[in-house]
Tab-separated table of C-alpha atoms in Angstrom:
chain	number	residue	atom	x	y	z
R	1	MET	CA	6.398	-15.273	6.547
R	2	THR	CA	7.445	-18.142	8.851
R	3	ILE	CA	10.758	-19.984	8.506
R	4	ALA	CA	11.604	-23.221	10.332
R	5	ALA	CA	15.301	-24.126	10.433
R	6	GLU	CA	16.950	-26.468	12.965
R	7	LYS	CA	13.824	-26.300	15.130
R	8	ILE	CA	14.085	-22.507	15.419
R	9	ILE	CA	10.794	-20.883	14.424
R	10	GLU	CA	11.246	-17.487	12.811
R	11	THR	CA	8.468	-15.099	11.821
R	12	ILE	CA	9.029	-11.848	9.927
R	13	PHE	CA	6.491	-9.019	9.817
R	14	ASP	CA	6.991	-6.210	7.285
R	15	ASP	CA	5.517	-2.699	7.346
R	16	ILE	CA	4.326	-2.775	10.953
R	17	GLU	CA	2.894	0.629	11.878
R	18	PHE	CA	2.523	1.581	15.531
R	19	ASP	CA	0.054	4.172	16.751
R	20	ASN	CA	1.463	7.712	16.495
R	21	VAL	CA	4.776	6.465	15.032
R	22	ASP	CA	5.591	7.749	11.546
R	23	ASP	CA	8.137	5.154	10.446
R	24	PRO	CA	7.138	1.542	9.731
R	25	TYR	CA	9.124	-1.335	11.204
R	26	THR	CA	10.181	-4.777	10.114
R	27	ILE	CA	9.927	-7.140	13.080
R	28	ASN	CA	11.722	-10.462	13.248
R	29	ILE	CA	10.658	-12.945	15.930
R	30	LYS	CA	12.754	-16.031	16.615
R	31	HIS	CA	11.745	-18.733	19.074
R	32	ASP	CA	14.207	-21.474	20.005
R	33	PRO	CA	12.359	-24.216	21.892
R	34	ILE	CA	15.612	-25.966	22.796
R	35	SER	CA	17.148	-23.022	24.631
R	36	GLN	CA	13.663	-21.680	25.500
R	37	SER	CA	14.602	-18.279	24.193
R	38	LEU	CA	12.845	-15.524	22.310
R	39	THR	CA	14.727	-13.071	20.089
R	40	LEU	CA	13.116	-9.822	18.980
R	41	ILE	CA	14.598	-7.691	16.189
R	42	PHE	CA	13.046	-4.332	15.281
R	43	LEU	CA	14.299	-2.566	12.146
R	44	ASN	CA	13.187	0.986	11.400
R	45	GLN	CA	12.578	0.903	7.645
R	46	THR	CA	13.381	4.596	7.244
R	47	THR	CA	16.430	5.198	9.451
R	48	LYS	CA	17.690	1.596	9.268
R	49	GLN	CA	18.218	1.627	13.010
R	50	GLU	CA	18.010	-1.880	14.381
R	51	TYR	CA	17.162	-2.940	17.928
R	52	GLN	CA	17.416	-6.505	19.149
R	53	GLN	CA	17.537	-8.614	22.252
R	54	THR	CA	17.340	-12.278	23.174
R	55	PHE	CA	15.160	-13.128	26.161
R	56	TYR	CA	15.705	-16.423	27.933
R	57	LYS	CA	13.264	-18.200	30.214
R	58	GLU	CA	14.443	-16.366	33.341
R	59	ASP	CA	14.011	-13.038	31.505
R	60	ILE	CA	10.497	-13.963	30.417
R	61	ASP	CA	9.665	-15.058	33.989
R	62	GLU	CA	10.679	-11.614	35.245
R	63	ILE	CA	8.751	-9.752	32.529
R	64	THR	CA	5.587	-11.807	33.120
R	65	GLU	CA	6.018	-12.081	36.884
R	66	ASN	CA	2.408	-11.340	37.828
R	67	TYR	CA	0.930	-13.550	35.115
R	68	PRO	CA	3.638	-16.088	34.196
R	69	LEU	CA	4.046	-17.003	30.553
R	70	SER	CA	6.532	-19.293	28.876
R	71	PRO	CA	8.750	-18.117	25.979
R	72	HIS	CA	6.488	-20.135	23.686
R	73	ASP	CA	3.379	-18.416	25.093
R	74	VAL	CA	4.938	-14.962	24.664
R	75	THR	CA	5.985	-15.806	21.110
R	76	THR	CA	2.442	-16.909	20.262
R	77	MET	CA	0.982	-13.793	21.886
R	78	ILE	CA	3.243	-11.428	19.926
R	79	ASN	CA	2.622	-13.251	16.641
R	80	ASN	CA	-1.144	-13.102	17.131
R	81	ILE	CA	-1.053	-9.375	17.907
R	82	LEU	CA	1.207	-8.459	14.979
R	83	ASN	CA	-1.059	-10.368	12.609
R	84	ASN	CA	-3.882	-7.906	13.272
R	85	ASN	CA	-3.656	-4.150	12.634
R	86	GLU	CA	-6.369	-3.364	15.162
R	87	SER	CA	-4.531	-5.326	17.860
R	88	ILE	CA	-1.290	-3.526	17.024
R	89	ALA	CA	-2.992	-0.154	17.497
R	90	ASN	CA	-4.816	-1.124	20.681
R	91	LEU	CA	-2.365	-3.385	22.518
R	92	THR	CA	1.164	-2.274	21.595
R	93	ARG	CA	3.361	0.766	22.130
R	94	ILE	CA	6.982	1.589	21.450
R	95	TYR	CA	9.224	4.215	23.041
R	96	LEU	CA	12.715	5.347	22.145
R	97	SER	CA	15.130	6.671	24.750
R	98	PRO	CA	18.730	7.906	24.535
R	99	ASP	CA	20.106	5.811	27.425
R	100	ILE	CA	19.393	2.879	29.685
R	101	LYS	CA	18.489	5.076	32.679
R	102	SER	CA	15.638	6.788	30.814
R	103	THR	CA	14.497	3.395	29.594
R	104	MET	CA	14.462	1.864	33.082
R	105	ASP	CA	12.557	4.840	34.487
R	106	LYS	CA	9.872	4.326	31.838
R	107	TYR	CA	9.968	0.589	32.438
R	108	GLU	CA	9.281	0.964	36.187
R	109	GLU	CA	6.492	3.445	35.499
R	110	LEU	CA	4.725	1.077	33.109
R	111	VAL	CA	5.023	-2.178	35.061
R	112	SER	CA	3.627	-0.506	38.185
R	113	SER	CA	0.645	0.935	36.317
R	114	LEU	CA	-2.683	-0.782	35.703
R	115	GLU	CA	-3.477	1.465	32.759
R	116	LYS	CA	-2.668	1.090	29.110
R	117	PRO	CA	-0.078	3.737	28.168
R	118	GLU	CA	-0.892	6.448	25.675
R	119	PRO	CA	1.104	6.378	22.427
R	120	THR	CA	4.062	8.733	22.222
R	121	LYS	CA	4.626	10.659	18.994
R	122	ILE	CA	7.764	9.530	17.172
R	123	CYS	CA	8.435	11.552	14.038
R	124	SER	CA	9.978	10.130	10.906
R	125	ASP	CA	13.777	9.906	10.887
R	126	TYR	CA	13.882	10.496	14.649
R	127	GLU	CA	17.088	9.243	16.235
R	128	PRO	CA	17.582	9.677	20.002
R	129	ASP	CA	20.607	11.811	20.852
R	130	GLY	CA	22.510	9.328	22.996
R	131	VAL	CA	25.242	6.733	22.975
R	132	ASP	CA	23.078	3.923	24.370
R	133	THR	CA	19.757	4.142	22.521
R	134	GLN	CA	17.030	1.775	23.660
R	135	LEU	CA	13.686	0.723	22.242
R	136	LEU	CA	10.966	-0.230	24.689
R	137	PHE	CA	8.302	-2.555	23.282
R	138	ILE	CA	5.129	-2.776	25.372
R	139	ILE	CA	2.233	-5.204	25.157
R	140	SER	CA	-0.804	-4.324	27.290
R	141	ARG	CA	-3.198	-7.118	28.233
R	142	LEU	CA	-6.400	-6.847	30.199
R	143	HIS	CA	-6.469	-8.955	33.404
R	144	CYS	CA	-8.440	-9.250	36.617
R	145	ILE	CA	-6.146	-7.977	39.378
R	146	ASP	CA	-7.262	-8.400	42.992
R	147	GLY	CA	-10.857	-8.381	41.869
R	148	LEU	CA	-10.352	-5.338	39.656
R	149	ILE	CA	-10.081	-5.187	35.893
R	150	GLY	CA	-6.847	-3.567	34.775
R	151	PHE	CA	-4.045	-3.738	32.257
R	152	VAL	CA	-0.783	-5.589	32.713
R	153	ASN	CA	2.057	-4.082	30.716
R	154	TYR	CA	4.664	-6.524	29.459
R	155	CYS	CA	7.802	-4.530	28.644
R	156	PHE	CA	10.691	-5.688	26.453
R	157	ILE	CA	13.879	-3.610	26.322
R	158	LEU	CA	15.823	-3.806	23.057
R	159	PRO	CA	19.197	-2.029	22.786
R	160	GLU	CA	20.301	-0.611	19.446
R	161	SER	CA	22.422	-2.942	17.346
R	162	GLU	CA	25.779	-1.887	16.001
R	163	ILE	CA	25.162	-1.261	12.309
R	164	SER	CA	27.735	0.656	10.317
R	165	ASP	CA	26.788	3.607	8.115
R	166	TYR	CA	27.895	1.517	5.154
R	167	ASP	CA	25.414	-1.257	6.033
R	168	LYS	CA	22.633	1.293	6.547
R	169	LEU	CA	23.397	2.840	3.153
R	170	LYS	CA	23.428	-0.614	1.587
R	171	MET	CA	19.984	-1.374	3.024
R	172	ARG	CA	18.632	1.924	1.729
R	173	ILE	CA	19.992	1.195	-1.748
R	174	GLU	CA	18.298	-2.213	-1.638
R	175	ASP	CA	15.035	-0.513	-0.697
R	176	LEU	CA	15.365	1.878	-3.635
R	177	GLU	CA	16.082	-1.025	-5.983
R	178	ASN	CA	12.962	-2.799	-4.753
R	179	VAL	CA	10.892	0.354	-5.250
R	180	ASN	CA	12.362	0.792	-8.743
R	181	GLU	CA	11.479	-2.805	-9.615
R	182	ILE	CA	7.907	-2.297	-8.427
R	183	LEU	CA	7.612	0.927	-10.453
R	184	GLN	CA	8.907	-0.822	-13.572
R	185	GLU	CA	6.307	-3.572	-13.160
R	186	GLN	CA	3.604	-0.953	-12.716
R	187	MET	CA	4.798	0.883	-15.844
R	188	VAL	CA	4.527	-2.346	-17.870
R	189	GLU	CA	0.978	-2.860	-16.591
R	190	ILE	CA	0.035	0.754	-17.348
R	191	THR	CA	1.532	0.502	-20.862
R	192	GLN	CA	-0.441	-2.671	-21.548
R	193	ILE	CA	-3.662	-1.070	-20.312
R	194	MET	CA	-3.062	2.049	-22.437
R	195	ALA	CA	-2.321	-0.081	-25.524
R	196	SER	CA	-5.558	-1.995	-24.974
R	197	HIS	CA	-7.547	1.246	-24.615
R	198	ILE	CA	-5.932	2.719	-27.740
R	199	ALA	CA	-6.729	-0.439	-29.730
R	200	ASN	CA	-10.365	-0.345	-28.598
R	201	LEU	CA	-10.604	3.369	-29.395
R	202	THR	CA	-9.124	2.798	-32.858
R	203	LYS	CA	-11.750	0.131	-33.564
R	204	GLU	CA	-14.504	2.501	-32.483
R	205	VAL	CA	-13.107	5.297	-34.682
R	206	ASP	CA	-12.864	2.962	-37.693
R	207	ALA	CA	-16.437	1.809	-37.159
R	208	LEU	CA	-17.586	5.423	-36.968
R	209	LYS	CA	-15.726	6.240	-40.193
R	210	LEU	CA	-17.537	3.417	-41.975
R	211	ARG	CA	-20.861	4.900	-40.917
R	212	LEU	CA	-19.890	8.409	-42.076
R	213	ASP	CA	-17.800	7.563	-45.142
R	214	PHE	CA	-20.131	7.943	-48.193
R	215	ASP	CA	-19.438	6.419	-51.565
R	216	GLU	CA	-18.520	9.237	-53.969
R	217	GLY	CA	-20.226	7.371	-56.801
R	218	GLU	CA	-23.584	7.861	-55.117
R	219	GLN	CA	-23.284	11.651	-54.871
R	220	ILE	CA	-25.605	13.608	-57.162
R	221	ASP	CA	-24.750	16.933	-58.806
R	222	LEU	CA	-27.951	18.769	-59.743
R	223	SER	CA	-26.123	20.727	-62.488
R	224	ASP	CA	-25.888	17.477	-64.486
R	225	LEU	CA	-29.656	16.865	-64.513
R	226	ASP	CA	-31.184	17.035	-68.073
R	227	PHE	CA	-34.151	19.376	-67.589
R	228	ASP	CA	-35.049	23.024	-67.460
R	229	VAL	CA	-34.885	23.859	-63.792
R	230	THR	CA	-36.981	27.031	-64.121
R	231	ASN	CA	-39.826	25.327	-65.965
R	232	ASP	CA	-39.845	22.424	-63.546
R	233	ILE	CA	-40.097	24.695	-60.556
R	234	GLU	CA	-43.020	26.524	-62.172
R	235	GLY	CA	-44.609	23.243	-63.231
R	236	GLU	CA	-46.248	20.545	-61.218
R	237	GLY	CA	-43.255	19.428	-59.197
R	238	THR	CA	-41.507	17.343	-61.848
R	239	ILE	CA	-38.073	18.284	-60.384
R	240	ILE	CA	-39.082	16.842	-57.026
R	241	ASP	CA	-40.171	13.667	-58.712
R	242	SER	CA	-36.886	13.456	-60.584
R	243	ILE	CA	-34.784	13.957	-57.461
R	244	ASP	CA	-36.862	11.429	-55.533
R	245	TYR	CA	-36.375	8.872	-58.255
R	246	LEU	CA	-32.633	9.390	-58.518
R	247	THR	CA	-32.004	9.463	-54.758
R	248	ARG	CA	-34.374	6.821	-53.442
R	249	ASP	CA	-31.396	4.623	-52.416
R	250	VAL	CA	-29.084	7.468	-51.557
R	251	CYS	CA	-28.832	9.371	-48.271
R	252	PRO	CA	-30.439	12.835	-48.872
R	253	GLY	CA	-27.385	14.398	-47.259
R	254	ASN	CA	-25.302	13.353	-50.267
R	255	ILE	CA	-27.156	15.590	-52.756
R	256	ILE	CA	-24.865	18.380	-53.971
R	257	MET	CA	-26.595	21.641	-54.821
R	258	GLU	CA	-24.393	24.061	-56.708
R	259	ASP	CA	-27.075	26.627	-57.608
R	260	ASP	CA	-27.734	29.080	-54.787
R	261	GLU	CA	-31.433	29.108	-55.753
R	262	PHE	CA	-31.780	25.607	-54.263
R	263	LEU	CA	-30.022	26.297	-50.949
């Protein structure tokens, strides 16, 4: 979803999943062409921890020192990557650290390397045990460096935002309400599908009943026949002729035989 307001271009990506990271993120990207700034906001959808930072042109120049990019170029690059799940898995990494020192150590390690970093496992609900938690967002791009092919790692440091427990709880309640609304819509759809199946089944059952439901008036009781059964059996088959005549338009299965001698 892209929002344009007062020349600020804002793009929001929901349910972004990074390689080896359990919790999905909502990522908000804001580009202000007037101030030439880029704002990144990462919200962990499970813990409701939020990390954000605004990068101005001089910050972007430092981050992209070896291969200079403008804030607009970086914004376009990030948008293109986040629009493709394969690119997210191959070109991006995130790290969480408890303090700025740990973050800067990782930062220096990555910017001096020509290799794409391996993903670090971040379990669900993980919260770094520190007072100055940082998120490090890395984009790795393949470049030709001094005649060699290698990766350049663009690193963006985002400190944790101050969000009260009340606001986190409020966001979680909103998530539950959204899930509940989705479940209710699914229940309505399931109910409609079940009602349709039941209606179709009822029609099939009624049609089957019509095929199996015989008219009682067409049933024949052999005890009511006006002839001597014994003589007819010993004769030339007159009982067979009589039954054939009386049942020519009746299903043979409807003949009722009460005398065991005919069973």
